[in-house]
Tab-separated table of C-alpha atoms in Angstrom:
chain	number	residue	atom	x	y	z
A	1	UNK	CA	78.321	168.278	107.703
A	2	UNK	CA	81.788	170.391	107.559
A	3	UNK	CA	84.123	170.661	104.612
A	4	UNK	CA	87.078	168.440	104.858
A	5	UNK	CA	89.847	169.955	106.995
A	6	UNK	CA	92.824	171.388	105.072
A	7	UNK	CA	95.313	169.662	106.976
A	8	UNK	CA	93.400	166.013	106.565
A	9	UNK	CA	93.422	166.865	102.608
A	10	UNK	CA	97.381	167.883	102.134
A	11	UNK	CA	98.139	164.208	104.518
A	12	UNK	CA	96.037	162.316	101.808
A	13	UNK	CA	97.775	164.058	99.019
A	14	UNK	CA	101.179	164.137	100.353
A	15	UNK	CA	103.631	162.995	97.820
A	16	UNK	CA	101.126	163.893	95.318
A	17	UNK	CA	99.620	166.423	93.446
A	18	UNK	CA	95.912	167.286	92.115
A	19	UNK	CA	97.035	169.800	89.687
A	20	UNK	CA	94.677	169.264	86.523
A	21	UNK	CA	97.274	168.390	83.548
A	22	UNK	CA	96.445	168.931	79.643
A	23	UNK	CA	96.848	165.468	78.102
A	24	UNK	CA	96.960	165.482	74.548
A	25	UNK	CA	97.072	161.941	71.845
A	26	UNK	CA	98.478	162.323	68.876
A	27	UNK	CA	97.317	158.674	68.277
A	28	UNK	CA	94.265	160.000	66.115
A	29	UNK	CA	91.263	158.104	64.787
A	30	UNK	CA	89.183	154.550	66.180
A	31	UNK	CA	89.503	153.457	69.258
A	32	UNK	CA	90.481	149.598	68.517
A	33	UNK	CA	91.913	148.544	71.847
A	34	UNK	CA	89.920	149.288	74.639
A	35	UNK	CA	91.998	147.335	77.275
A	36	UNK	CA	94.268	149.506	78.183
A	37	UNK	CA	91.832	152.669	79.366
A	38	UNK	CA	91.864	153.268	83.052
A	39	UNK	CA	95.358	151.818	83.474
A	40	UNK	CA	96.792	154.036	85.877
A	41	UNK	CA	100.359	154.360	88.366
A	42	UNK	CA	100.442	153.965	91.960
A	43	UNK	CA	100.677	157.362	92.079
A	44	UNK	CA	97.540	158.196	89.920
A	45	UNK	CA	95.680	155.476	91.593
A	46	UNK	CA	96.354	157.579	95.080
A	47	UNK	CA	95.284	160.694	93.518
A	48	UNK	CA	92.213	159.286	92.060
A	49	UNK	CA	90.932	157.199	95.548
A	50	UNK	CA	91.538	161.094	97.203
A	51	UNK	CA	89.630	162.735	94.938
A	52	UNK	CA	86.804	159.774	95.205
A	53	UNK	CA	86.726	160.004	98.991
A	54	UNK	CA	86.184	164.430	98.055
A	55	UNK	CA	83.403	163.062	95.531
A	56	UNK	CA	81.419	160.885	98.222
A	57	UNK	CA	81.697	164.003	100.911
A	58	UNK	CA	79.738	165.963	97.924
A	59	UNK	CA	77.329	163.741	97.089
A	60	UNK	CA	76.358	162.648	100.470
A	61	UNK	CA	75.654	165.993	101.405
A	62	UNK	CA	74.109	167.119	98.558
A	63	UNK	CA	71.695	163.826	99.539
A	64	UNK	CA	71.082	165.583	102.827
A	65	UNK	CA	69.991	168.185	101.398
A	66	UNK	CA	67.627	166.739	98.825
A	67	UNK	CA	66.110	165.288	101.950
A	68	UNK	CA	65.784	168.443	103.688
A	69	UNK	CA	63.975	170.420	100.760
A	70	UNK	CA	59.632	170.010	100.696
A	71	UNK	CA	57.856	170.216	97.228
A	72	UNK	CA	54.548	171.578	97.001
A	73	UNK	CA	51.941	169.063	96.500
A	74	UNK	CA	51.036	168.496	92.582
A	75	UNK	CA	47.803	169.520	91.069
A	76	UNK	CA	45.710	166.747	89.727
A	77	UNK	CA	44.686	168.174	86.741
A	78	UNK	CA	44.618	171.462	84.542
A	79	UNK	CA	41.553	172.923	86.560
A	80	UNK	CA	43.555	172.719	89.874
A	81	UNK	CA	46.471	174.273	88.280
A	82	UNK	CA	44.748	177.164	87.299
A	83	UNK	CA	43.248	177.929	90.419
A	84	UNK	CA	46.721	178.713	92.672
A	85	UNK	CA	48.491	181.198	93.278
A	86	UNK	CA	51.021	180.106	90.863
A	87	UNK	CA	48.895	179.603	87.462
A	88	UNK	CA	50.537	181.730	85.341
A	89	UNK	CA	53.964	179.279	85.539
A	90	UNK	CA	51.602	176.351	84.631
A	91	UNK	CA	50.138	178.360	81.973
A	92	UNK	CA	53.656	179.093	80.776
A	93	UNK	CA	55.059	175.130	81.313
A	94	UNK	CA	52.232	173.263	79.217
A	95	UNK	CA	52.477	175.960	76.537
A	96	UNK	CA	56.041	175.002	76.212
A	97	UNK	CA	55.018	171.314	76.580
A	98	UNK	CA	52.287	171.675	74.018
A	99	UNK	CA	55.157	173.517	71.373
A	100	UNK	CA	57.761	170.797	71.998
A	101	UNK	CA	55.114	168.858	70.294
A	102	UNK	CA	53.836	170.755	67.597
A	103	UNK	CA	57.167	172.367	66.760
A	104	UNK	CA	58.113	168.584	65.910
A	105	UNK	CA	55.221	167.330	64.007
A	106	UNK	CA	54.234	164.972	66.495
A	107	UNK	CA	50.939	163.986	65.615
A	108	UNK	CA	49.050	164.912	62.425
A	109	UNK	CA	45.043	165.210	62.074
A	110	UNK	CA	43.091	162.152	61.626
A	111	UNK	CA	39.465	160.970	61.282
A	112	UNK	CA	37.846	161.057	65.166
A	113	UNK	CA	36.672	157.427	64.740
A	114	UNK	CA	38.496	154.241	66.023
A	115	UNK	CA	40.785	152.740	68.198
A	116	UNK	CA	43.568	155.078	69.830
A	117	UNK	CA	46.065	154.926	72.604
A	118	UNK	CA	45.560	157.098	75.923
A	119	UNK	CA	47.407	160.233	76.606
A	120	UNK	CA	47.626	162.118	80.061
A	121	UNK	CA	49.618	165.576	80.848
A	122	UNK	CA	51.250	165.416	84.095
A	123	UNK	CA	52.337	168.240	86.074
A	124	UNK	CA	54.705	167.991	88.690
A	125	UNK	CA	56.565	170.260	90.904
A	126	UNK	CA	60.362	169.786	90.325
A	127	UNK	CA	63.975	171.068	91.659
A	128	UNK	CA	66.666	172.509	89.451
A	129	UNK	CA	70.163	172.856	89.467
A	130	UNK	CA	70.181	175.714	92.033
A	131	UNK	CA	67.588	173.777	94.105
A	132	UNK	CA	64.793	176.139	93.156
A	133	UNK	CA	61.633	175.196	92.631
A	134	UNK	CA	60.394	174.496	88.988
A	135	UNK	CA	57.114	173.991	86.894
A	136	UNK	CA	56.860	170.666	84.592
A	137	UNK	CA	54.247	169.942	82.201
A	138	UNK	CA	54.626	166.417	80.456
A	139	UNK	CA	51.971	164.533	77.959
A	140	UNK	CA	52.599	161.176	78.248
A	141	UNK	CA	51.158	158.286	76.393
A	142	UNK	CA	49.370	155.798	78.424
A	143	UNK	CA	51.752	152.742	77.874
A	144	UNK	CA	49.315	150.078	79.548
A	145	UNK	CA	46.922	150.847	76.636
A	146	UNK	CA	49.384	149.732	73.602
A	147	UNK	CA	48.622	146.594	71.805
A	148	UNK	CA	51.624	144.107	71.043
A	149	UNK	CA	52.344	143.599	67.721
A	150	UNK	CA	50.004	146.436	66.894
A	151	UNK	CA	51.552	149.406	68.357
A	152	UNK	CA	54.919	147.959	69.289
A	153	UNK	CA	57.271	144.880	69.050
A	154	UNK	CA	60.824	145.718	70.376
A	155	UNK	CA	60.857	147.489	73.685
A	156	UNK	CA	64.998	146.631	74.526
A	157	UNK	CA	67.428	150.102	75.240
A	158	UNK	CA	70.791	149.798	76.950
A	159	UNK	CA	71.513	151.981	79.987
A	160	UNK	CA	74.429	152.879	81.796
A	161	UNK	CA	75.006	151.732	85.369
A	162	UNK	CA	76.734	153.171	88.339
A	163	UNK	CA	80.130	150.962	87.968
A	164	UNK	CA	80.411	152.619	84.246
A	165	UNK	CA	79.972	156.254	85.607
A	166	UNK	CA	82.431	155.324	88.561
A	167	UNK	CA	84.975	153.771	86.291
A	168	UNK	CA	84.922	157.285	84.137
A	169	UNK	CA	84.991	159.159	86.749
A	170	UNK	CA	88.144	157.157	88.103
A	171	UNK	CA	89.819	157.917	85.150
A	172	UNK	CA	88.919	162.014	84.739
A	173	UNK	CA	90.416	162.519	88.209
A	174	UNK	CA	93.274	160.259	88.230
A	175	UNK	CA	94.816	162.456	84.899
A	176	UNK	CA	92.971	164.995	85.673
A	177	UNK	CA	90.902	165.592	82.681
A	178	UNK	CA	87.943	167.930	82.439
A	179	UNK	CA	84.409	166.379	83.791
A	180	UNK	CA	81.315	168.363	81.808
A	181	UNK	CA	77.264	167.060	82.358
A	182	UNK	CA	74.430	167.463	79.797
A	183	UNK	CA	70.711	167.029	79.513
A	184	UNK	CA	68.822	167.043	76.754
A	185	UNK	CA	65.381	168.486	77.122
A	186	UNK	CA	62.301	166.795	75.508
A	187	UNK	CA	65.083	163.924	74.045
A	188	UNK	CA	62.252	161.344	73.424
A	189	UNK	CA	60.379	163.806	70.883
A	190	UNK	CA	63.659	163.686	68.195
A	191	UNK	CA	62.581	160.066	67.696
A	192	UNK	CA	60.366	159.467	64.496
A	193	UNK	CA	57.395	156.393	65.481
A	194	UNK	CA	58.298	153.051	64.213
A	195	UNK	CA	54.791	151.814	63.424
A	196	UNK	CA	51.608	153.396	62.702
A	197	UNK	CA	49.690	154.902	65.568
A	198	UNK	CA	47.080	156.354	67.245
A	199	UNK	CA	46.266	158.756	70.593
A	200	UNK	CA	43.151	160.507	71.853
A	201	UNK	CA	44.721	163.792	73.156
A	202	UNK	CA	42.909	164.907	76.683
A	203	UNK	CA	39.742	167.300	76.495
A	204	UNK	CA	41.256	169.881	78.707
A	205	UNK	CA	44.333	170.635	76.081
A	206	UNK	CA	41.427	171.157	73.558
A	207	UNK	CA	39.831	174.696	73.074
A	208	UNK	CA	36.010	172.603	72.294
A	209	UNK	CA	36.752	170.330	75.270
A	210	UNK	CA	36.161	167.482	73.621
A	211	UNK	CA	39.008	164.407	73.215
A	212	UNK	CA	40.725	164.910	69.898
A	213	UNK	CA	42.042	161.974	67.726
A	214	UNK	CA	45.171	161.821	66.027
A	215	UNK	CA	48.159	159.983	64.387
A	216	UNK	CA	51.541	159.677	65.914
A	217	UNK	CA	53.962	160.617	63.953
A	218	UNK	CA	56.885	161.439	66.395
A	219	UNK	CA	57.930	159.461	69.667
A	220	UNK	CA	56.263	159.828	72.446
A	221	UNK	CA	56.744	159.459	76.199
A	222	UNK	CA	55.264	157.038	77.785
A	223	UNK	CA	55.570	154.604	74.815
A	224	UNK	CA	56.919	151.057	75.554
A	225	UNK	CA	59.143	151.780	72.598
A	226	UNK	CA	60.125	155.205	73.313
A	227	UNK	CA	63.795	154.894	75.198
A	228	UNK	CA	64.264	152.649	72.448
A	229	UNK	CA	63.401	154.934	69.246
A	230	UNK	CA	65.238	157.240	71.070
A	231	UNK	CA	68.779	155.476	72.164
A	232	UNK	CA	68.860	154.297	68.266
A	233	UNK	CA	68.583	158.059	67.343
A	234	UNK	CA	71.359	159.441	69.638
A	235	UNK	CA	73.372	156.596	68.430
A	236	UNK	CA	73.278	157.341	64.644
A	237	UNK	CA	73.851	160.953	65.880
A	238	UNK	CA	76.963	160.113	67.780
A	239	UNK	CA	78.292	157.621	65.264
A	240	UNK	CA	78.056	160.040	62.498
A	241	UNK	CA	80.274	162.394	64.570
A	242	UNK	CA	83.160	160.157	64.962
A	243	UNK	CA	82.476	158.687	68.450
A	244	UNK	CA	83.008	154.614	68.868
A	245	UNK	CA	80.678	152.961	71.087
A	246	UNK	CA	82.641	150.393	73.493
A	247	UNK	CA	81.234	146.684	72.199
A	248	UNK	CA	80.961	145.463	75.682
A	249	UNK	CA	79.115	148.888	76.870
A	250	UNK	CA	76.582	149.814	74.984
A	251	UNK	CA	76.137	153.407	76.526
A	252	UNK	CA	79.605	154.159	76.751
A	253	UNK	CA	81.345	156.406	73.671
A	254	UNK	CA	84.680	157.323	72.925
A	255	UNK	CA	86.222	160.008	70.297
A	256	UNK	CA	90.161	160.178	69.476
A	257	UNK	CA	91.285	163.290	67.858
A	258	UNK	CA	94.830	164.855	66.887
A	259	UNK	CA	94.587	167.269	70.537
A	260	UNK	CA	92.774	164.255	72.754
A	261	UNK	CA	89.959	161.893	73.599
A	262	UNK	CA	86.846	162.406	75.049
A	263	UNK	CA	84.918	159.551	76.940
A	264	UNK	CA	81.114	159.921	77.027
A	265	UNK	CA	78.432	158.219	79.013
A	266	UNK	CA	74.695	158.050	78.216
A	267	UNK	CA	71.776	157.383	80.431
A	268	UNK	CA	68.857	157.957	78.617
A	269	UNK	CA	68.997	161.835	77.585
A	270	UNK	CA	71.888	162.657	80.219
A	271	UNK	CA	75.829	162.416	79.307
C-alpha cells in the first residue's frame, strides 16, 4: 500500500491549512464545563476528517504489517528457555521480572504451611515499537484459584473505549495540538493488596526447587482485583497533580493551566 499522492492531499486540504498552531488558555484552574470541548468550525471540522482519513491509511497499514511479521514459538517453561539459542535474553527478562518484584516488596516470608493462591511465570515472545523482536517474562497469579470474599470482593475498573480515543484524537488534529503516548511498565506492581493474601511461588524460580510460600503484600497480575487496585492508584496520582477526571468518563483526564490544557486518556497502564 502507497503513500497518499501529494496532489490527492493539497485537493482535500484546499482552502485549508494543517499547520500545527500553539493554543494557549489563560482560563486557569478546574475544568467545570465540559460541554463545550470538541466544538469545532467548519473549517476545523474539514481539517480534522483529512487528517482522520491520513490516520486510517497509517493504521491500516501498520495492521498489514502486524500480519505479515512471525513470532517464534514460546517456551513452555524455564527448562525450555534455557535450552535455545537465545537463553541468555530469558535469563536477562525473568531477572528483571523477578526485581520488579522484589524491588517493590511484593511478597514477604511466611510459614510454608496452608492455603495459598497459584502463581505461574509466562514467557512470551513479543514485538516492540521498532517491530523487533523482544523477550517477556511475567509471574502471574493464578486468578481461577482466588476465593470470594477471602481473597477479593470488588473486581470493577473503568476502561477507555475506542469512541473516547477517537473523540481526542478529533480534537488534537482539528487545533492542531501535540499528540504524545505512554506506557507504564510493570503498572500493576505500584498497587498495595487490599486484603490479606497468600501465593506458592513456582519451584523453578527457587534455587532448592521446591514451591515457596509467601504473603502478598503488593498487587499482583493476574489478580481479579488487580486493574482495580491499580486504576484507584493512578487516580489518586493524577488527582493529586491537578488533573479532573470527566464525571461521565471515567478514564478520561483533563488539566487547565495559565499556558494550556492537556487532555489525557487511560487504558489500563497506557495514556
Amino acid at each position: 500500500m502507497g503513500e497518499p499522492d501529494e496532489m490527492e492531499i493539497e485537493e482535500e486540504i484546499e482552502g485549508g491549512s494543517l499547520a500545527a498552531s500553539e493554543e494557549n488558555d489563560s482560563r486557569a484552574g478546574r475544568v467545570d464545563d465540559w460541554s463545550d470541548i470538541g466544538e469545532t468550525t467548519g473549517e476545523e471540522r474539514t481539517e480534522s476528517d483529512f487528517a482522520l482519513k491520513i490516520a486510517d491509511f497509517w493504521y491500516r497499514d501498520a495492521m498489514l504489517t502486524m500480519k505479515a511479521l512471525v513470532l517464534p514459538k514460546d517456551p513452555k517453561n524455564i527448562d525450555e528457555a534455557m535450552s535455545m539459542p537465545d537463553a541468555e535474553q530469558w535469563r536477562e527478562a525473568i531477572a528483571k521480572e523477578l526485581d520488579a518484584f522484589v524491588s517493590r516488596d511484593i511478597w514477604a516470608p511466611a510459614e510454608q504451611t496452608g492455603r495459598g493462591m497459584k502463581t505461574k511465570l509466562i514467557l512470551k515472545y513479543q514485538f516492540d515499537n521498532d517491530y523487533k523482536i523482544k523477550h517477556k517474562a511475567r509471574l502471574v497469579v493464578c486468578g481461577y484459584s482466588q476465593v470470594y470474599g477471602l481473597d477479593y470482593t470488588d473486581t470493577y475498573s473503568p476502561t477507555t473505549s475506542t469512541p473516547i480515543v477517537l473523540f481526542i484524537l478529533h480534537i488534537a488534529a482539528s487545533r492542531g495540538w501535540k499528540i504524545s503516548a505512554f506506557d507504564i511498565s510493570a503498572a500493576y506492581l505500584e498497587g498495595k493488596a487490599d486484603t490479606k493474601m497468600f501465593a506458592w511461588l513456582p519451584g523453578e524460580l527457587m534455587e532448592n526447587g521446591q514451591r515457596t510460600r509467601v504473603e502478598i503484600k503488593g498487587n499482583w497480575y493476574g489478580e481479579k482485583q488487580a486493574g482495580r487496585i491499580w486504576n484507584k492508584k493512578f487516580d489518586g496520582i493524577l488527582t493529586s497533580m491537578g488533573f479532573q477526571c470527566c464525571p461521565m468518563m471515567p478514564c478520561f483526564y483533563a488539566w487547565r493551566g495559565e499556558h494550556g490544557i492537556i487532555f489525557l486518556c487511560i487504558h489500563v497502564d497506557d495514556g
